[in-house]
Tab-separated table of C-alpha atoms in Angstrom:
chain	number	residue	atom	x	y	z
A	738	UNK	CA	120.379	171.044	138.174
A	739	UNK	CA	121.301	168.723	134.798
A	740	UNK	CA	118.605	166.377	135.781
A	741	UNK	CA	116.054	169.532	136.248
A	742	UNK	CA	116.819	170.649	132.901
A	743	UNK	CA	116.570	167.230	131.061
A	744	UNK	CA	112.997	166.552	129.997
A	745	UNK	CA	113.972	163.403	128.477
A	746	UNK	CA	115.535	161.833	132.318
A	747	UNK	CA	113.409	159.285	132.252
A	748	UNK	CA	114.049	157.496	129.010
A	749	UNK	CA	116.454	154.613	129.835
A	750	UNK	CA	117.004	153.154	126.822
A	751	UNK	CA	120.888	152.543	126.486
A	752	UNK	CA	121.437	155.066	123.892
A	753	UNK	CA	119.517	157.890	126.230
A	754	UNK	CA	121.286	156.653	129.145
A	755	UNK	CA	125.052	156.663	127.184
A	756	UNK	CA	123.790	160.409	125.749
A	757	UNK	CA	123.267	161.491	129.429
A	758	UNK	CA	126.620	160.285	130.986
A	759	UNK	CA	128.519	162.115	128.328
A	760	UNK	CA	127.235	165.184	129.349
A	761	UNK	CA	126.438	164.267	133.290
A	762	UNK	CA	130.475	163.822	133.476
A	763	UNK	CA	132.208	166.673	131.957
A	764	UNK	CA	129.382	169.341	133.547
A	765	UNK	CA	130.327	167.633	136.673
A	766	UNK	CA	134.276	169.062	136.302
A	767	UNK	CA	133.041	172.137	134.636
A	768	UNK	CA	130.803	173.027	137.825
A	769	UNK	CA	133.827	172.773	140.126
A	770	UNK	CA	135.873	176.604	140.381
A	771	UNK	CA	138.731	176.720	138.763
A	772	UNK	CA	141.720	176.966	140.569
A	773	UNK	CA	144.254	177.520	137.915
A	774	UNK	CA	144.526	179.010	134.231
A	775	UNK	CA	143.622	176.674	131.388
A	776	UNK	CA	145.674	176.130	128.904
A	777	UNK	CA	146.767	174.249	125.671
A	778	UNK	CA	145.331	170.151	126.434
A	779	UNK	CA	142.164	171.466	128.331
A	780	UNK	CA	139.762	169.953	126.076
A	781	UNK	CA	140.278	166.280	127.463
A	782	UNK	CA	138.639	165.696	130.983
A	783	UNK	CA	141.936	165.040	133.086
A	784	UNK	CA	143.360	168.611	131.900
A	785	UNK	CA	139.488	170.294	133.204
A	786	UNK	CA	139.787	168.342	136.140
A	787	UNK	CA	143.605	169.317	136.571
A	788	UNK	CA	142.911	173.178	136.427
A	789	UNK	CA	139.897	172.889	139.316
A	790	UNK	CA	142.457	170.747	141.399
A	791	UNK	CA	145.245	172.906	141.498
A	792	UNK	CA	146.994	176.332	140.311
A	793	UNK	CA	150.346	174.537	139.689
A	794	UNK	CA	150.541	174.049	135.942
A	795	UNK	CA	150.822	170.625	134.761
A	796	UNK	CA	153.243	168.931	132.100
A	797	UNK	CA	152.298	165.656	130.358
A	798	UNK	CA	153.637	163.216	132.952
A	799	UNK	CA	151.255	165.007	135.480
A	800	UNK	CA	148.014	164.414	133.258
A	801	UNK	CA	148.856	160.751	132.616
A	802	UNK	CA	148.319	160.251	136.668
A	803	UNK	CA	145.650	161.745	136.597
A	804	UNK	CA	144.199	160.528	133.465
A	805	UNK	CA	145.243	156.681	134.768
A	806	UNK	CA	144.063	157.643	138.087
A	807	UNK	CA	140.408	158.341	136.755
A	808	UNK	CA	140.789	154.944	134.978
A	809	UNK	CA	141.205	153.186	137.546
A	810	UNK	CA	138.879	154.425	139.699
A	811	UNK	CA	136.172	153.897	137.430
A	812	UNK	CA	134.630	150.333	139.315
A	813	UNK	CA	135.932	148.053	142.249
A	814	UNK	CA	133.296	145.094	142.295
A	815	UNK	CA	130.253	146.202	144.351
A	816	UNK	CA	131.472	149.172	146.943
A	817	UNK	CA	128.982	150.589	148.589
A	818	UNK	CA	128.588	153.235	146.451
A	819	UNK	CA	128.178	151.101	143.214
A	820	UNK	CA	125.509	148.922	145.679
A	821	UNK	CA	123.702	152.141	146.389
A	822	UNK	CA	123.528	153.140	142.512
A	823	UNK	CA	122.267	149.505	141.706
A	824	UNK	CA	119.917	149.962	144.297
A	825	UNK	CA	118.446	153.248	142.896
A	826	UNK	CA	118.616	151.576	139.280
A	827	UNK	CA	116.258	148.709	140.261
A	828	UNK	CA	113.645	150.606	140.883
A	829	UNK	CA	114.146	152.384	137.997
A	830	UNK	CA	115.506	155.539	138.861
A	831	UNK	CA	117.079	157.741	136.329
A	832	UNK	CA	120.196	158.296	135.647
A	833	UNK	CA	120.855	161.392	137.530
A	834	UNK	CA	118.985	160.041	140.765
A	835	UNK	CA	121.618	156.880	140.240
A	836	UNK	CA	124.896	159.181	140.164
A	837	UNK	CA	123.202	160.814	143.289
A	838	UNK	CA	122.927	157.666	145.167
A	839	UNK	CA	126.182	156.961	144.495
A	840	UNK	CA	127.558	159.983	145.865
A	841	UNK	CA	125.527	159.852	148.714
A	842	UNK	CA	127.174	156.877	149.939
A	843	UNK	CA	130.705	157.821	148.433
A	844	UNK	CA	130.724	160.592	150.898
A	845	UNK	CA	131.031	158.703	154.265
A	846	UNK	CA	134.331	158.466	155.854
A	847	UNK	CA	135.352	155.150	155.150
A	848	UNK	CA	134.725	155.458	151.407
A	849	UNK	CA	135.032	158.622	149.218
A	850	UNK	CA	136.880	160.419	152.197
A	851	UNK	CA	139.307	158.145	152.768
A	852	UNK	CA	141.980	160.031	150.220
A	853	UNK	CA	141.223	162.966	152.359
A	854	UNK	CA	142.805	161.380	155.653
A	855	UNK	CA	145.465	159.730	154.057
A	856	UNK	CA	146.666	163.511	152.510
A	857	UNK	CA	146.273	164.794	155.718
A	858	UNK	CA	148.771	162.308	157.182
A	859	UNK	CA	150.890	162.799	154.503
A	860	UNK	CA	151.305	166.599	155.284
A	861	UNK	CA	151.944	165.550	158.840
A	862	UNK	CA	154.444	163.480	157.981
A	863	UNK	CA	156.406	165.657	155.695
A	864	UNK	CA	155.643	168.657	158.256
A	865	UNK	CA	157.120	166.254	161.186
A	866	UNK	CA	160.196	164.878	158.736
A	867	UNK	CA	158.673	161.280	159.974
A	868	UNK	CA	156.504	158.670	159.655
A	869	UNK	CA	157.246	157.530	163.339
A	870	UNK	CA	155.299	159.986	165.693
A	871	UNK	CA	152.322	160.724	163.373
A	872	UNK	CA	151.935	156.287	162.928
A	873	UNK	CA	151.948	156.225	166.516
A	874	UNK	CA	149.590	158.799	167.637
A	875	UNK	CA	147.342	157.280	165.295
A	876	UNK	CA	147.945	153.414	167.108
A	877	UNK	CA	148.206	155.394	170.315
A	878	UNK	CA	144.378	156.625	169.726
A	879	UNK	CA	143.150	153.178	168.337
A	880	UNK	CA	142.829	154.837	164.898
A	881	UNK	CA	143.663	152.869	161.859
A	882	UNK	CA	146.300	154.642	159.768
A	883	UNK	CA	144.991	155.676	156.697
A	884	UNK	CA	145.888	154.544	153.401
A	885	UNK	CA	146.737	151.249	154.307
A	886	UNK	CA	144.846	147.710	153.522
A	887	UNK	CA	142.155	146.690	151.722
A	888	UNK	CA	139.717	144.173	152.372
A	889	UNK	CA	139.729	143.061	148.653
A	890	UNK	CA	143.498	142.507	148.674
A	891	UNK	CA	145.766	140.264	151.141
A	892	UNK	CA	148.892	142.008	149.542
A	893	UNK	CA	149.255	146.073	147.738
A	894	UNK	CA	146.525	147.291	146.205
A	895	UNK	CA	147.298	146.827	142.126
A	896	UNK	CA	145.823	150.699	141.419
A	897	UNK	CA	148.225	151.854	143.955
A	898	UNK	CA	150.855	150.123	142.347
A	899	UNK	CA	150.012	151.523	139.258
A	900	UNK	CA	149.908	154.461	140.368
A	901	UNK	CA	153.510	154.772	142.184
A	902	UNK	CA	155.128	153.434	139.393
A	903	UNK	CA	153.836	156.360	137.480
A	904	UNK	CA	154.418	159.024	140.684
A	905	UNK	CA	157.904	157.977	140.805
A	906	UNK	CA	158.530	159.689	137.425
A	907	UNK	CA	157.461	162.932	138.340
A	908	UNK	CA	160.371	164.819	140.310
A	909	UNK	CA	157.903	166.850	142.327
A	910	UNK	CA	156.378	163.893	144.026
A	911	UNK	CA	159.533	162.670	145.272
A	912	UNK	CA	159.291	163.789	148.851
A	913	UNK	CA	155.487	162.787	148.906
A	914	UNK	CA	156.422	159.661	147.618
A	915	UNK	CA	158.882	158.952	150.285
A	916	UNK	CA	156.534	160.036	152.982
A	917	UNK	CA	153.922	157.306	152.094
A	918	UNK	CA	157.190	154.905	152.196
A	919	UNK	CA	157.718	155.775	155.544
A	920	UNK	CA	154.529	155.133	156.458
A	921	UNK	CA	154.218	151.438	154.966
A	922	UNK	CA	157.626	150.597	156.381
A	923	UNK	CA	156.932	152.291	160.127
A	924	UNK	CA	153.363	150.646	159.993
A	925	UNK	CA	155.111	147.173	159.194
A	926	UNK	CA	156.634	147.003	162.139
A	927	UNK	CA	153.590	146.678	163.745
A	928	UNK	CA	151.024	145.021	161.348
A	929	UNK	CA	150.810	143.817	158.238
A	930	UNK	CA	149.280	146.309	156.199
A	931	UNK	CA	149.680	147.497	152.339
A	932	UNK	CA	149.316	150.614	150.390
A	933	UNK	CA	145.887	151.127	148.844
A	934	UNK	CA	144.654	153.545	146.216
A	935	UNK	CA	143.786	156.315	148.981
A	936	UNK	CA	147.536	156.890	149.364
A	937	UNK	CA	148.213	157.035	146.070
A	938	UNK	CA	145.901	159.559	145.342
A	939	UNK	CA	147.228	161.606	148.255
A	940	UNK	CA	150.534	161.482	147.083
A	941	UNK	CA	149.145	163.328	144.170
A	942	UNK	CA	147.179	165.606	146.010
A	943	UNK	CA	150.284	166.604	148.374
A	944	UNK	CA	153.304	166.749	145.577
A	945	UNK	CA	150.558	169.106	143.022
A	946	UNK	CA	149.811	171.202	145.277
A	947	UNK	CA	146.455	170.171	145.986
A	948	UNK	CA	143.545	170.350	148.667
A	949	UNK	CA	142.896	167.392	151.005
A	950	UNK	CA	139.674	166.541	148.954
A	951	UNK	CA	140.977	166.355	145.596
A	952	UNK	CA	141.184	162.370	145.845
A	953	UNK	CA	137.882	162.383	146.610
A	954	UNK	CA	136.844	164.842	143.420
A	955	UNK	CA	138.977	162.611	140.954
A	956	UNK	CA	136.906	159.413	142.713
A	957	UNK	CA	133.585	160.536	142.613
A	958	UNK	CA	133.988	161.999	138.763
A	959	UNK	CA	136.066	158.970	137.989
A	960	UNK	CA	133.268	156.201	139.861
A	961	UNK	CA	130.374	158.158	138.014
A	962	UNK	CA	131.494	156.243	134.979
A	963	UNK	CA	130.800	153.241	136.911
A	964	UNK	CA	127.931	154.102	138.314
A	965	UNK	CA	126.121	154.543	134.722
A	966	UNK	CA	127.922	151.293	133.341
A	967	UNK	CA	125.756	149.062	136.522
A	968	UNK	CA	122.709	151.428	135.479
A	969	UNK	CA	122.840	150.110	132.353
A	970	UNK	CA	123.433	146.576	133.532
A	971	UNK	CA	120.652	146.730	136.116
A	972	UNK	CA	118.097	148.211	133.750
A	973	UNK	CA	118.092	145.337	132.095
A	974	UNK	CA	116.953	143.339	134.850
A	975	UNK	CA	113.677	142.547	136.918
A	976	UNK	CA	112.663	145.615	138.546
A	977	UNK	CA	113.085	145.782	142.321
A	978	UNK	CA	115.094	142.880	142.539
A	979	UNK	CA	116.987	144.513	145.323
A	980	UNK	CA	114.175	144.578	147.486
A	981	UNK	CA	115.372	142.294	150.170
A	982	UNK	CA	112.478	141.014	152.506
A	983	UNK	CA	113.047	141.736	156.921
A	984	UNK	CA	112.788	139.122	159.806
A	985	UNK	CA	111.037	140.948	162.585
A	986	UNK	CA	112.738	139.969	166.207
A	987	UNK	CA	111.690	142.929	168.614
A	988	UNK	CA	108.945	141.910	171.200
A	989	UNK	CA	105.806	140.180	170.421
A	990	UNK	CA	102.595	142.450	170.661
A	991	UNK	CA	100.307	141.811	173.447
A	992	UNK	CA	97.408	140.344	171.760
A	993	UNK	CA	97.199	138.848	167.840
A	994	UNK	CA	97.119	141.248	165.249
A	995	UNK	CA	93.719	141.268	163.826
């Protein structure tokens, strides 16, 4: 609907481009419902995005995980998503049409989602009052556990560490907190696997109060960022540079080709 409405989507001069993220971003956040009451604060994006996340009202510790949250989220080297968006910016796409790829291949499971399941587990876990039985149904099943490893990092995810440093400040998250524990130490026992961001974020989700998909709302408007930053970057290159060229190994035809 903001790309309908912009005339001017195709000019991709950096200046255009910068002009249309700071207003793609927020109107993203301001066309989410609002789940709680705004309030003093609401004029920087983590308090909007706060207030469409959750009722609960949120004190300043709160906001800076979310605020450092969005910050780090903002680019991982070239996830598929950010690939996609390159993709659409080589052959010159516009802006809007970039963000769109992106999202389209931030919404699999094994990408955007991925904060989704690991809140889900979370809940489980806290609901069960252990890691134990909800780890093992999920080895039992052949089901990774979610949350866990990254294949970018041998050892803990640096945003998730980050990010627990900060959650352990915040009394509500305390339980949440030691639920994801739980799960690194029960999972230990049977591989070697670390916390990534996705748990992080569903700690959040679980001690505010919020849905399963909020990690993946605080990703996508977080990763838009990104997404414009390697639109910029690409712009500035050959067009349709991505275009990689197929080897075709099905059957032969019959007869030559004319």
């Amino acid at each position: 609907a903001v790309s309908a409405a912009d005339p001017l989507r195709f000019d991709l001069e950096p200046a255009a481009v910068l002009g249309c993220a700071r207003t793609l971003i927020p109107t993203l956040v301001g066309a989410l419902p609002t789940a709680g009451r705004r309030h003093r604060g609401a004029e920087r994006l983590a308090w909007q995005l706060w207030h469409r996340l959750t009722p609960r009202l949120p004190d300043e510790a709160s906001i800076n995980v979310l605020d450092t949250a969005l910050a780090l989220l903002i680019d991982h080297d070239l996830a598929a998503s950010t690939l996609a968006a390159r993709v659409a910016a080589s052959a010159r796409a516009h802006p809007y049409a970039v963000v769109s790829a992106g999202l389209g291949a931030l919404d699999g499971p094994l990408h955007g989602a991925a904060s989704g399941l690991a809140h889900q587990m979370l809940a489980e876990v806290l609901e069960r009052g252990g890691a134990a039985p909800v780890v093992a149904a999920h080895l039992r099943s052949g089901r990774r556990v979610p949350g866990l490893g990254h294949r970018l990092y041998p050892g803990e995810d640096p945003r998730a560490r980050a990010l627990f440093t900060l959650l352990a400040e915040l009394p509500q998250a305390e339980e949440a907190l030691a639920a994801a524990q739980d799960v690194i130490a029960t999972t230990a026992r049977h591989t070697e696997l670390h916390a990534n961001v996705d748990l992080a974020l569903a700690v959040l989700s679980v001690a505010c109060g919020m849905p399963a998909e909020a990690g993946e709302t605080v990703f996508a408007v977080a990763r838009t960022a990104g997404w414009i930053a390697h639109a910029l970057e690409e712009y500035g290159e050959h067009p349709l540079r991505m275009r990689p060229s197929a080897h075709y190994t099905g059957p032969r035809p019959p007869q030559p080709l004319p």
